[in-house]
Short mmCIF file of C-alpha atoms in Angstrom, two decimals:
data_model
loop_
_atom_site.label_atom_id
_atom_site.label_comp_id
_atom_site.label_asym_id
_atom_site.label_seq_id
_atom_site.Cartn_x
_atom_site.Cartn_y
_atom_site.Cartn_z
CA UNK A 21 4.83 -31.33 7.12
CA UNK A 22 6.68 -28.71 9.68
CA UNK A 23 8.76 -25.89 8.54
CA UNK A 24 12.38 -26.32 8.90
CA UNK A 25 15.08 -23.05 8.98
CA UNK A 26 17.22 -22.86 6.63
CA UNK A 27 20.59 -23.88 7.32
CA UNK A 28 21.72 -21.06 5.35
CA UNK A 29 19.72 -18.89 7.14
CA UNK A 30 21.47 -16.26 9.70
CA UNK A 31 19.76 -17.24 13.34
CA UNK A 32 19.54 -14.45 16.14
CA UNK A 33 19.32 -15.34 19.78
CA UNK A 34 19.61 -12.96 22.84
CA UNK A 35 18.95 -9.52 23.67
CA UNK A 36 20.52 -7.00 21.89
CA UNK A 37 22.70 -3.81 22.90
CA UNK A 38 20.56 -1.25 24.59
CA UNK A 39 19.74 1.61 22.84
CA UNK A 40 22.35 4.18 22.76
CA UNK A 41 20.74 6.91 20.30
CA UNK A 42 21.15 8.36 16.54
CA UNK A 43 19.81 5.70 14.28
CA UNK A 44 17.69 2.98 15.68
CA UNK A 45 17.97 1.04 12.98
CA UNK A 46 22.18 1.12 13.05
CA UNK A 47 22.81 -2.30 14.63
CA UNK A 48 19.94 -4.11 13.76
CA UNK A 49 20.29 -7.61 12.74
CA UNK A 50 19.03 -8.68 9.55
CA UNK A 51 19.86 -11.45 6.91
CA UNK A 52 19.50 -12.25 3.12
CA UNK A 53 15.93 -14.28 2.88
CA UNK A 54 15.36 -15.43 -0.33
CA UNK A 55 11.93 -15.71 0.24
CA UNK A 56 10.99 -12.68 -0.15
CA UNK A 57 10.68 -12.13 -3.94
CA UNK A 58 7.47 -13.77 -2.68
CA UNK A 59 4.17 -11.60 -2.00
CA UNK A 60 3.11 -10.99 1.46
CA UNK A 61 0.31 -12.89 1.92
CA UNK A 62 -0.01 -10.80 5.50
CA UNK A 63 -0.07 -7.29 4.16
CA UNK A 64 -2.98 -5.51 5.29
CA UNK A 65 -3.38 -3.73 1.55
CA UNK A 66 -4.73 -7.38 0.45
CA UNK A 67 -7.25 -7.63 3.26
CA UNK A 68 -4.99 -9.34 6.02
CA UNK A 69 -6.40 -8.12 9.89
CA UNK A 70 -4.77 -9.93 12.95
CA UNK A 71 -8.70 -10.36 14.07
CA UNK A 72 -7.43 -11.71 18.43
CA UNK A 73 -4.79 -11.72 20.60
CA UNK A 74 -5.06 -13.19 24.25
CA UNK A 75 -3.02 -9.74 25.35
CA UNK A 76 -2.10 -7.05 24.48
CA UNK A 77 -1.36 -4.58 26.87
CA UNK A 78 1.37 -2.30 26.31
CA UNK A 79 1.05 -2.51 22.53
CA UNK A 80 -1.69 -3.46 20.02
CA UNK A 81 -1.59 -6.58 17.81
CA UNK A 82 -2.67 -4.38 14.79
CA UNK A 83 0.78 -3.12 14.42
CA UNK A 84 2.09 -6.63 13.67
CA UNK A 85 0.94 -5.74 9.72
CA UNK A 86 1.68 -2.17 9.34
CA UNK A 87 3.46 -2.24 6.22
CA UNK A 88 6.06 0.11 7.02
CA UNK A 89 9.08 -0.66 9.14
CA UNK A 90 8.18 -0.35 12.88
CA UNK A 91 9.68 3.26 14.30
CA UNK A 92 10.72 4.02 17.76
CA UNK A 93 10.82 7.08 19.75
CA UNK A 94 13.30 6.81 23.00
CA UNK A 95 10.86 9.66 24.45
CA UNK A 96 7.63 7.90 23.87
CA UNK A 97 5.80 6.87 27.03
CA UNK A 98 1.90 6.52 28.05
CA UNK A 99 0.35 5.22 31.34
CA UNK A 100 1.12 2.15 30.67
CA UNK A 101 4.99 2.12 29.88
CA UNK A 102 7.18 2.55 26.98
CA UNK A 103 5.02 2.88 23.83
CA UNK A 104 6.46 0.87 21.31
CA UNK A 105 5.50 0.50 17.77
CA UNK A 106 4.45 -3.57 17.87
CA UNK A 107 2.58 -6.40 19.53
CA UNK A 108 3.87 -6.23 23.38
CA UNK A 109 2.35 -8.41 26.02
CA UNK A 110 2.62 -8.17 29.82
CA UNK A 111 5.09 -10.15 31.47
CA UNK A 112 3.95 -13.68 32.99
CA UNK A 113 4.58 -14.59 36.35
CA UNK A 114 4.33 -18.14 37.89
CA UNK A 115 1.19 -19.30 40.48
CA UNK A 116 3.06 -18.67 43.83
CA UNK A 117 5.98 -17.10 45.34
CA UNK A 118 7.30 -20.47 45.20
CA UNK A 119 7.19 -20.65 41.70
CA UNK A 120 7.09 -17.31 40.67
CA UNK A 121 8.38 -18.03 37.05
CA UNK A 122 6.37 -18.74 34.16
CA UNK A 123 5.54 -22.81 33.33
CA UNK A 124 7.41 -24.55 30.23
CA UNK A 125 3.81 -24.39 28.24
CA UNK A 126 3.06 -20.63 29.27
CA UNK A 127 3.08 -18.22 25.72
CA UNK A 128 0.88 -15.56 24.35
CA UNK A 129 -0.97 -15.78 21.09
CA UNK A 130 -2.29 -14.21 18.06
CA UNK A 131 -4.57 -14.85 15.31
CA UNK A 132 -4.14 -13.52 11.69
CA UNK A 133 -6.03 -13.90 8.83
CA UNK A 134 -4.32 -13.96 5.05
CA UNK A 135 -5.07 -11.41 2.98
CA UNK A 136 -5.05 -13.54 0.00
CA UNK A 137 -4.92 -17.37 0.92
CA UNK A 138 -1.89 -19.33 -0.18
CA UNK A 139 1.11 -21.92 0.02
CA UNK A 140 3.71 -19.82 2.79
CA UNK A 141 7.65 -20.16 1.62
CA UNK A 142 8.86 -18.20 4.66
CA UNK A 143 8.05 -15.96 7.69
CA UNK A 144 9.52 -13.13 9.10
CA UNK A 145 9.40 -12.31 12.87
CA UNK A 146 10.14 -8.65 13.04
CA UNK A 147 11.33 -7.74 16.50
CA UNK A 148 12.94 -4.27 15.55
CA UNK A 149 13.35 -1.89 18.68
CA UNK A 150 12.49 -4.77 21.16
CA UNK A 151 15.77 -5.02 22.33
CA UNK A 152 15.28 -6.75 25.92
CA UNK A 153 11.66 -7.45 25.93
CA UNK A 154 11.19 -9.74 22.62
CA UNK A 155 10.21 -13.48 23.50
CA UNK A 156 12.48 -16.09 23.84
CA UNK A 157 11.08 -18.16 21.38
CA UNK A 158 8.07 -18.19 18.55
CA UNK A 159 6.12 -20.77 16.71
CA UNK A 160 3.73 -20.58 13.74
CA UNK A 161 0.73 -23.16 13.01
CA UNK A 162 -1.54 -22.40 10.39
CA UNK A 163 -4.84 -23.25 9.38
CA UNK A 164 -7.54 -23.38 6.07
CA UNK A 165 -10.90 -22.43 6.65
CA UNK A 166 -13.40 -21.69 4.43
CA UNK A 167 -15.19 -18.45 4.65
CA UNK A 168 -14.71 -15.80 7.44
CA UNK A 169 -14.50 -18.20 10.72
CA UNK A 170 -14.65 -15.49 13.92
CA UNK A 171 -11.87 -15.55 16.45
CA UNK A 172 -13.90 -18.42 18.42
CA UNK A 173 -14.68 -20.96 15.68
CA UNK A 174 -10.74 -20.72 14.85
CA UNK A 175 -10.07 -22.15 18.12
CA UNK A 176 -12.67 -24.64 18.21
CA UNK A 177 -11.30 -27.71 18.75
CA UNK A 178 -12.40 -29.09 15.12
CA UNK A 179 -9.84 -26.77 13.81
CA UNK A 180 -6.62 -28.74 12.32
CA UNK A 181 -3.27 -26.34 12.84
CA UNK A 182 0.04 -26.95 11.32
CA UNK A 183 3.16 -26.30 12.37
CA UNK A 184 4.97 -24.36 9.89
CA UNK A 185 7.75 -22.56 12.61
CA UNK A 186 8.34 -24.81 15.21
CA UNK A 187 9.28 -23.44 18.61
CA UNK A 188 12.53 -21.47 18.03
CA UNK A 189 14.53 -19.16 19.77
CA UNK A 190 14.68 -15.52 18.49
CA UNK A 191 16.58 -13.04 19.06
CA UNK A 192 16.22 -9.14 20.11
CA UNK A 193 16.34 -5.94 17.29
CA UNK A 194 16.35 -8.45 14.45
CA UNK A 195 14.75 -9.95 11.67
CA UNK A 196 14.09 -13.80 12.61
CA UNK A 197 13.38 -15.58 8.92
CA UNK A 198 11.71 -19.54 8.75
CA UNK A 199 11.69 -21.10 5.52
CA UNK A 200 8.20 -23.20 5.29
CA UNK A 201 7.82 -26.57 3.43
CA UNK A 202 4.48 -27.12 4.32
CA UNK A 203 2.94 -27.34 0.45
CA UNK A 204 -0.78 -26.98 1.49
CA UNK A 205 -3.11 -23.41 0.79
CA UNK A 206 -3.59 -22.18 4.38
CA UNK A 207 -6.11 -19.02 5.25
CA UNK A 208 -5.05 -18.27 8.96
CA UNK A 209 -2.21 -18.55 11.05
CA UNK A 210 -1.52 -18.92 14.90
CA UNK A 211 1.62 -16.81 15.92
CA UNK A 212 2.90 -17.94 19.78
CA UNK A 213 5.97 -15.83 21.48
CA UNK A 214 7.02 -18.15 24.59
CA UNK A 215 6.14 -17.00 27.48
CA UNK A 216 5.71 -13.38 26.49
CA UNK A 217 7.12 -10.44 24.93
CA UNK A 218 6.81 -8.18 22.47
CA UNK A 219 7.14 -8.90 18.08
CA UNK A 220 7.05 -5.30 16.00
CA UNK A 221 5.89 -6.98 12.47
CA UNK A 222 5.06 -10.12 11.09
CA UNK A 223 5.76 -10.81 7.28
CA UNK A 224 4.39 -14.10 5.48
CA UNK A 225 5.83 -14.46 1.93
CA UNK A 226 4.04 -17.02 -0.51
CA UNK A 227 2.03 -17.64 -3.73
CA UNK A 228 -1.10 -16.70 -3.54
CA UNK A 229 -3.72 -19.32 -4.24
CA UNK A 230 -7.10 -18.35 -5.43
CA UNK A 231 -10.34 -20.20 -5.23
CA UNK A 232 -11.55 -21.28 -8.59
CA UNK A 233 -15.21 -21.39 -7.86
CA UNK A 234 -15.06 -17.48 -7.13
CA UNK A 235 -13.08 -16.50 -10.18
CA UNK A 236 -15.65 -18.89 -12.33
CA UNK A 237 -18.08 -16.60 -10.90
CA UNK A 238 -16.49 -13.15 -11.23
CA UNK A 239 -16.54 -14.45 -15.41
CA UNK A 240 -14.28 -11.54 -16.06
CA UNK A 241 -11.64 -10.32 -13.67
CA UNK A 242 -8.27 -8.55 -13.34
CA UNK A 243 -6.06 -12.00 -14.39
CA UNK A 244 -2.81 -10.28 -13.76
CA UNK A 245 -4.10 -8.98 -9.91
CA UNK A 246 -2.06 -10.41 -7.12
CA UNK A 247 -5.09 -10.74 -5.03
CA UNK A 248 -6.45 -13.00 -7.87
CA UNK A 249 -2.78 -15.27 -8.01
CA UNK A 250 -0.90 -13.36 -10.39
CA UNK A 251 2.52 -12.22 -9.45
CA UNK A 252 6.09 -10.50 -10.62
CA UNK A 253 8.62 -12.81 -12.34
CA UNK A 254 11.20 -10.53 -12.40
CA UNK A 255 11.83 -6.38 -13.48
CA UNK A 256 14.83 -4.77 -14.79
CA UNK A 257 14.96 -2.26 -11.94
CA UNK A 258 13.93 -2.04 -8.21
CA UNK A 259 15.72 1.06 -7.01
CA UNK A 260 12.61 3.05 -5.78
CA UNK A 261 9.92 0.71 -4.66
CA UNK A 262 8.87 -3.15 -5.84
CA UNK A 263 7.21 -4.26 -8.97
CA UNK A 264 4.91 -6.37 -7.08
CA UNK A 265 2.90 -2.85 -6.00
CA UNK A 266 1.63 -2.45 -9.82
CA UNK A 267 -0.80 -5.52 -8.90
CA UNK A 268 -1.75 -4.84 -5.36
CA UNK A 269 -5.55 -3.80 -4.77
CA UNK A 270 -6.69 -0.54 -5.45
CA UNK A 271 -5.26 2.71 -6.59
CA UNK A 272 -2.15 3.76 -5.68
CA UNK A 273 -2.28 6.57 -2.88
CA UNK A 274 1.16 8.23 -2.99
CA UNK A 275 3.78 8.32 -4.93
CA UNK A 276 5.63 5.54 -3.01
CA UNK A 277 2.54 3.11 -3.63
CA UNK A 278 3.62 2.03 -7.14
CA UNK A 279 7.01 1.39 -9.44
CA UNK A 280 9.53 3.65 -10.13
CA UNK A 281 13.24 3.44 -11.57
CA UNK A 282 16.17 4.85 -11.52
CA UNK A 283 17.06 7.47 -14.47
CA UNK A 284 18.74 5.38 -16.88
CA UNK A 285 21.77 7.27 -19.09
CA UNK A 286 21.69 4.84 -21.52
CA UNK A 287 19.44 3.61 -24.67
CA UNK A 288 17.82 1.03 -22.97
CA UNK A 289 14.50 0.60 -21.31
CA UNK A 290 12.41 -0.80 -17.98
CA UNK A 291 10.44 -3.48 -17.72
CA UNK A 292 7.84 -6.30 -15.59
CA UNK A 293 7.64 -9.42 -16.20
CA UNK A 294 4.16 -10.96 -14.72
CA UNK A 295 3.01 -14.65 -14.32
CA UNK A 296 -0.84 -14.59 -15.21
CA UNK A 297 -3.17 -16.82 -12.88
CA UNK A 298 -3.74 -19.24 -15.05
CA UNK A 299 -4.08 -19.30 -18.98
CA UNK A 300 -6.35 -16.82 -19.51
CA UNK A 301 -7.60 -14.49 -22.41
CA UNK A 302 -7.34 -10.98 -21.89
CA UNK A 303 -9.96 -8.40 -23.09
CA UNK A 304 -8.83 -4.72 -22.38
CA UNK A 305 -5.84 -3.10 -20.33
CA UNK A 306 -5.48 -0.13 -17.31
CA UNK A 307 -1.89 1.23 -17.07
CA UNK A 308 -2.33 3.58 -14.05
CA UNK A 309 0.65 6.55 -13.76
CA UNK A 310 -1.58 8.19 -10.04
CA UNK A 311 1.04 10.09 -8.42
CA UNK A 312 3.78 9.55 -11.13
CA UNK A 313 3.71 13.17 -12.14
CA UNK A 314 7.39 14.36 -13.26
CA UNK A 315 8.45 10.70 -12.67
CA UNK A 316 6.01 8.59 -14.69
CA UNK A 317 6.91 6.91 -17.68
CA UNK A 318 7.19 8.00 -20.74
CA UNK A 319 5.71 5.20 -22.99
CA UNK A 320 4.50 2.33 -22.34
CA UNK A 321 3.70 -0.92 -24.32
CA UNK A 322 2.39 -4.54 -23.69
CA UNK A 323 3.42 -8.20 -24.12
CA UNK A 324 1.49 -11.33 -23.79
CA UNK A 325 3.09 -14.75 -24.20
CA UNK A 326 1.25 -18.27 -24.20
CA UNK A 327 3.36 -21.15 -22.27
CA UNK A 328 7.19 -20.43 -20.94
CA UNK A 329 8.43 -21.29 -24.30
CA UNK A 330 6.06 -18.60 -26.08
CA UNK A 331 6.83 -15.97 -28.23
CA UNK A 332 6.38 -12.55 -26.85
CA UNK A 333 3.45 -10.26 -28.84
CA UNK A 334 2.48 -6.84 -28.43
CA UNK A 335 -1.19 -6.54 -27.82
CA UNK A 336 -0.65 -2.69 -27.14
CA UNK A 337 2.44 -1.13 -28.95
CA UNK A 338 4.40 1.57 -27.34
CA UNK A 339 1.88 4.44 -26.58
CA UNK A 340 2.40 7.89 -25.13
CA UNK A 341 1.13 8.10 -21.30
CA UNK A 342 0.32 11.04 -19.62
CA UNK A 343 1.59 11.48 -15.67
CA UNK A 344 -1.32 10.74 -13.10
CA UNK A 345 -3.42 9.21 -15.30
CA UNK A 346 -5.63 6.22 -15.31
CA UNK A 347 -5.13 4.70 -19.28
CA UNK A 348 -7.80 2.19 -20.78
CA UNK A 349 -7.53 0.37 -24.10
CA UNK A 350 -9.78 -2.25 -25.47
CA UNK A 351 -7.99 -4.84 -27.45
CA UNK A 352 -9.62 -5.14 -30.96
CA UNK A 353 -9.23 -9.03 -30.26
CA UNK A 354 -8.75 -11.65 -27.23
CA UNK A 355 -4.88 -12.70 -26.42
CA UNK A 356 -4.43 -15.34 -25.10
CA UNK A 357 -1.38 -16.06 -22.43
CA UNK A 358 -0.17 -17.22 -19.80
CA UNK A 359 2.14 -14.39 -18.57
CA UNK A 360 2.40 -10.93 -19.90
CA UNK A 361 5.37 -8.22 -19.70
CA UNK A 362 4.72 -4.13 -19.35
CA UNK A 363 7.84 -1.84 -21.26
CA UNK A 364 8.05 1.58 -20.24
CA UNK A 365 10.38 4.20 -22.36
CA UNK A 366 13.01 5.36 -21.37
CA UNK A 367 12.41 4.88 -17.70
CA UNK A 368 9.82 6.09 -14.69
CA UNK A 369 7.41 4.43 -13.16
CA UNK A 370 3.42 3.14 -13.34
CA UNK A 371 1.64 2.86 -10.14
CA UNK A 372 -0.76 -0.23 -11.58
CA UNK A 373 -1.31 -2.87 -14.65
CA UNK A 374 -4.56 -4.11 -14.67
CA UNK A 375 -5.52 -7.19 -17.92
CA UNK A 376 -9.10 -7.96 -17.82
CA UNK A 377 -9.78 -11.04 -19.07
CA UNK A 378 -11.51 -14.72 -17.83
CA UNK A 379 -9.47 -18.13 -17.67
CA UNK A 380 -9.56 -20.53 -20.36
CA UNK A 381 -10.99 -24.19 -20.26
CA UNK A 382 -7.63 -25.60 -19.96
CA UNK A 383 -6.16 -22.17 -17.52
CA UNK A 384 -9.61 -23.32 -15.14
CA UNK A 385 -9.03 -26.57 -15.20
CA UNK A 386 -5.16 -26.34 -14.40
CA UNK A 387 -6.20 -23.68 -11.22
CA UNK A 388 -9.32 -26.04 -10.04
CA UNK A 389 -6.52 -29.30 -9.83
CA UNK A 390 -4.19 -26.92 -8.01
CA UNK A 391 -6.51 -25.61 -5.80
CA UNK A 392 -7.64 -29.15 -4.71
CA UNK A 393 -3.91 -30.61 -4.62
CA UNK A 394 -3.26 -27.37 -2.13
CA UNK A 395 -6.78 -28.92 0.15
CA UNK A 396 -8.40 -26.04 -0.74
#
């Protein structure tokens, strides 16, 4: 299957107005993706690396995952041009003076690895601050292969790719969103701009899909982790920064690295609501507050529920948490779920929710037929 863009989807073609100061970010084109609730698979915090490009001359393909926005400073120029904050490539000329344009077939390429391997809902093709000099069109093909394949045995020719963006024409300063179809796991993708050009980031929202064989091996593992196929449902407030960092890997590093509400003025309270793995049963529990120091929460508590017609139970009841502070509890028995929910009181933030635990027979099972539906 090839991806198809949504016709709902805002498209962006042609270059865009030349920068004329204050904010850079003032006209830039952007539109409502509703793929992105989803994870980015791409984000270098789960391991993703863009690990070849065939150029990159003016800027380096590295910046492609940079999780920030990409910046630009008017005043920024090196020996080679205009430094810009993204993946630029020279410009391609044609053989002869005859034909000094570039050929129908001519692009540039790069290849990026998943940080977590999964089934892709959408792509973004960032192309913020490249105003005249973005491509004039981009494609996407991506790949599964097992293990960690260097940049030459991706393009041996034993390699299936599959389309997932099919050439389509961008435009400058804006966010360019694909909606995928393709239901297959994939572990590597192919980004082409035709002929040439420069892209600032590349974002690839999906579900992450583990392999089974390694989390049967790890026996015990963090069952909530994104990295490991959990993800966020849903929260009851997004103001600061997205739920979806309280399961990325690692601690958090700064204060901006984990959740963190709004004050509320009423009697209510904040909340996560997390999709497990699989069915699993879950042993002990880490609420991290690092860097939540006058803005962590208050309390905390936590649900587990078995099946999406379960009844919620506590398995820790609302306990008092200290700011930038890694908590541990040891449940005095098993629960068993298949998605769990974090309360904080009133409001605040935690930085990471970690749920130990290993898959049951049935939760294994369910992943292992998944897994091999997906042609993992």
């Amino acid at each position: 299957m090839t991806a198809q863009q949504n016709p709902s989807l805002a498209s962006f073609t042609g270059d865009a107005n030349p920068y004329g100061g204050g904010d850079p970010y003032a006209d830039y084109r952007a539109a409502d993706l509703p793929f992105t609730q989803y994870a980015n698979l791409a984000d270098r915090r789960l391991g993703a690396g863009v690990v070849a490009a065939n150029d990159e001359f003016f800027a380096q393909r590295e910046n492609l995952l940079v999780p920030e926005p990409a910046e630009f400073d008017p005043e920024h120029f090196g020996h080679k041009g205009k430094v810009m904050d993204g993946w630029e490539t020279r410009r391609r000329r044609g053989a002869s003076a005859g034909h000094p344009w570039p050929t129908e077939e001519d692009h540039d390429w790069a290849l990026i690895r998943l940080g977590a391997p999964g089934v892709i809902r959408g792509i973004v093709v960032d192309t913020a601050h490249f105003r005249g000099n973005y491509p004039q069109a981009v494609s996407v093909e991506g790949a599964a292969v097992a293990g960690s394949p260097s940049p030459e045995e991706l393009l041996a020719d034993d390699v299936k790719w599959t389309t997932l963006v099919p050439r389509t024409a961008v435009g400058g300063h804006a966010a360019n969103g694909f909606t995928v179809s393709a239901e297959q796991r994939f572990t590597h993708l192919r980004l082409k701009q035709h002929p040439d050009g420069g892209i600032a980031r590349l974002r690839v929202h999906g579900e992450v899909v583990p392999d089974p064989a390694w989390l049967t091996a790890l026996g015990t593992f963090d069952v909530v982790a994104l990295e490991n196929g959990g993800r966020v449902e849903d929260a009851s407030d997004l103001f600061y920064s997205p739920a979806a960092h309280t399961i990325q890997p690692g601690r958090s590093r700064k204060m901006d690295d984990g959740w963190e509400t709004r004050r509320r003025r009423d009697r209510g309270n904040d909340w996560i609501r997390y999709r497990l793995v699989d069915r699993a049963r879950i042993r002990a529990v880490e609420i991290d507050t690092a860097y939540l120091k006058g803005n962590s929460a208050g309390w905390a508590s936590v649900s587990v529920k078995d099946g999406e017609q379960g009844e919620w139970r506590e398995v820790i009841p609302r306990t008092r948490v200290q700011p930038d502070t890694n908590h541990r509890f040891v449940l005095p028995e098993a629960a068993v779920g298949t998605h769990a929910r974090v309360d904080i009181f009133p409001d605040g933030g935690i930085s990471r929710l970690r749920l130990f635990g290993s898959l049951t027979e049935d939760g294994a099972a369910h992943l292992a037929a998944r897994h091999q539906e997906l042609g993992g």
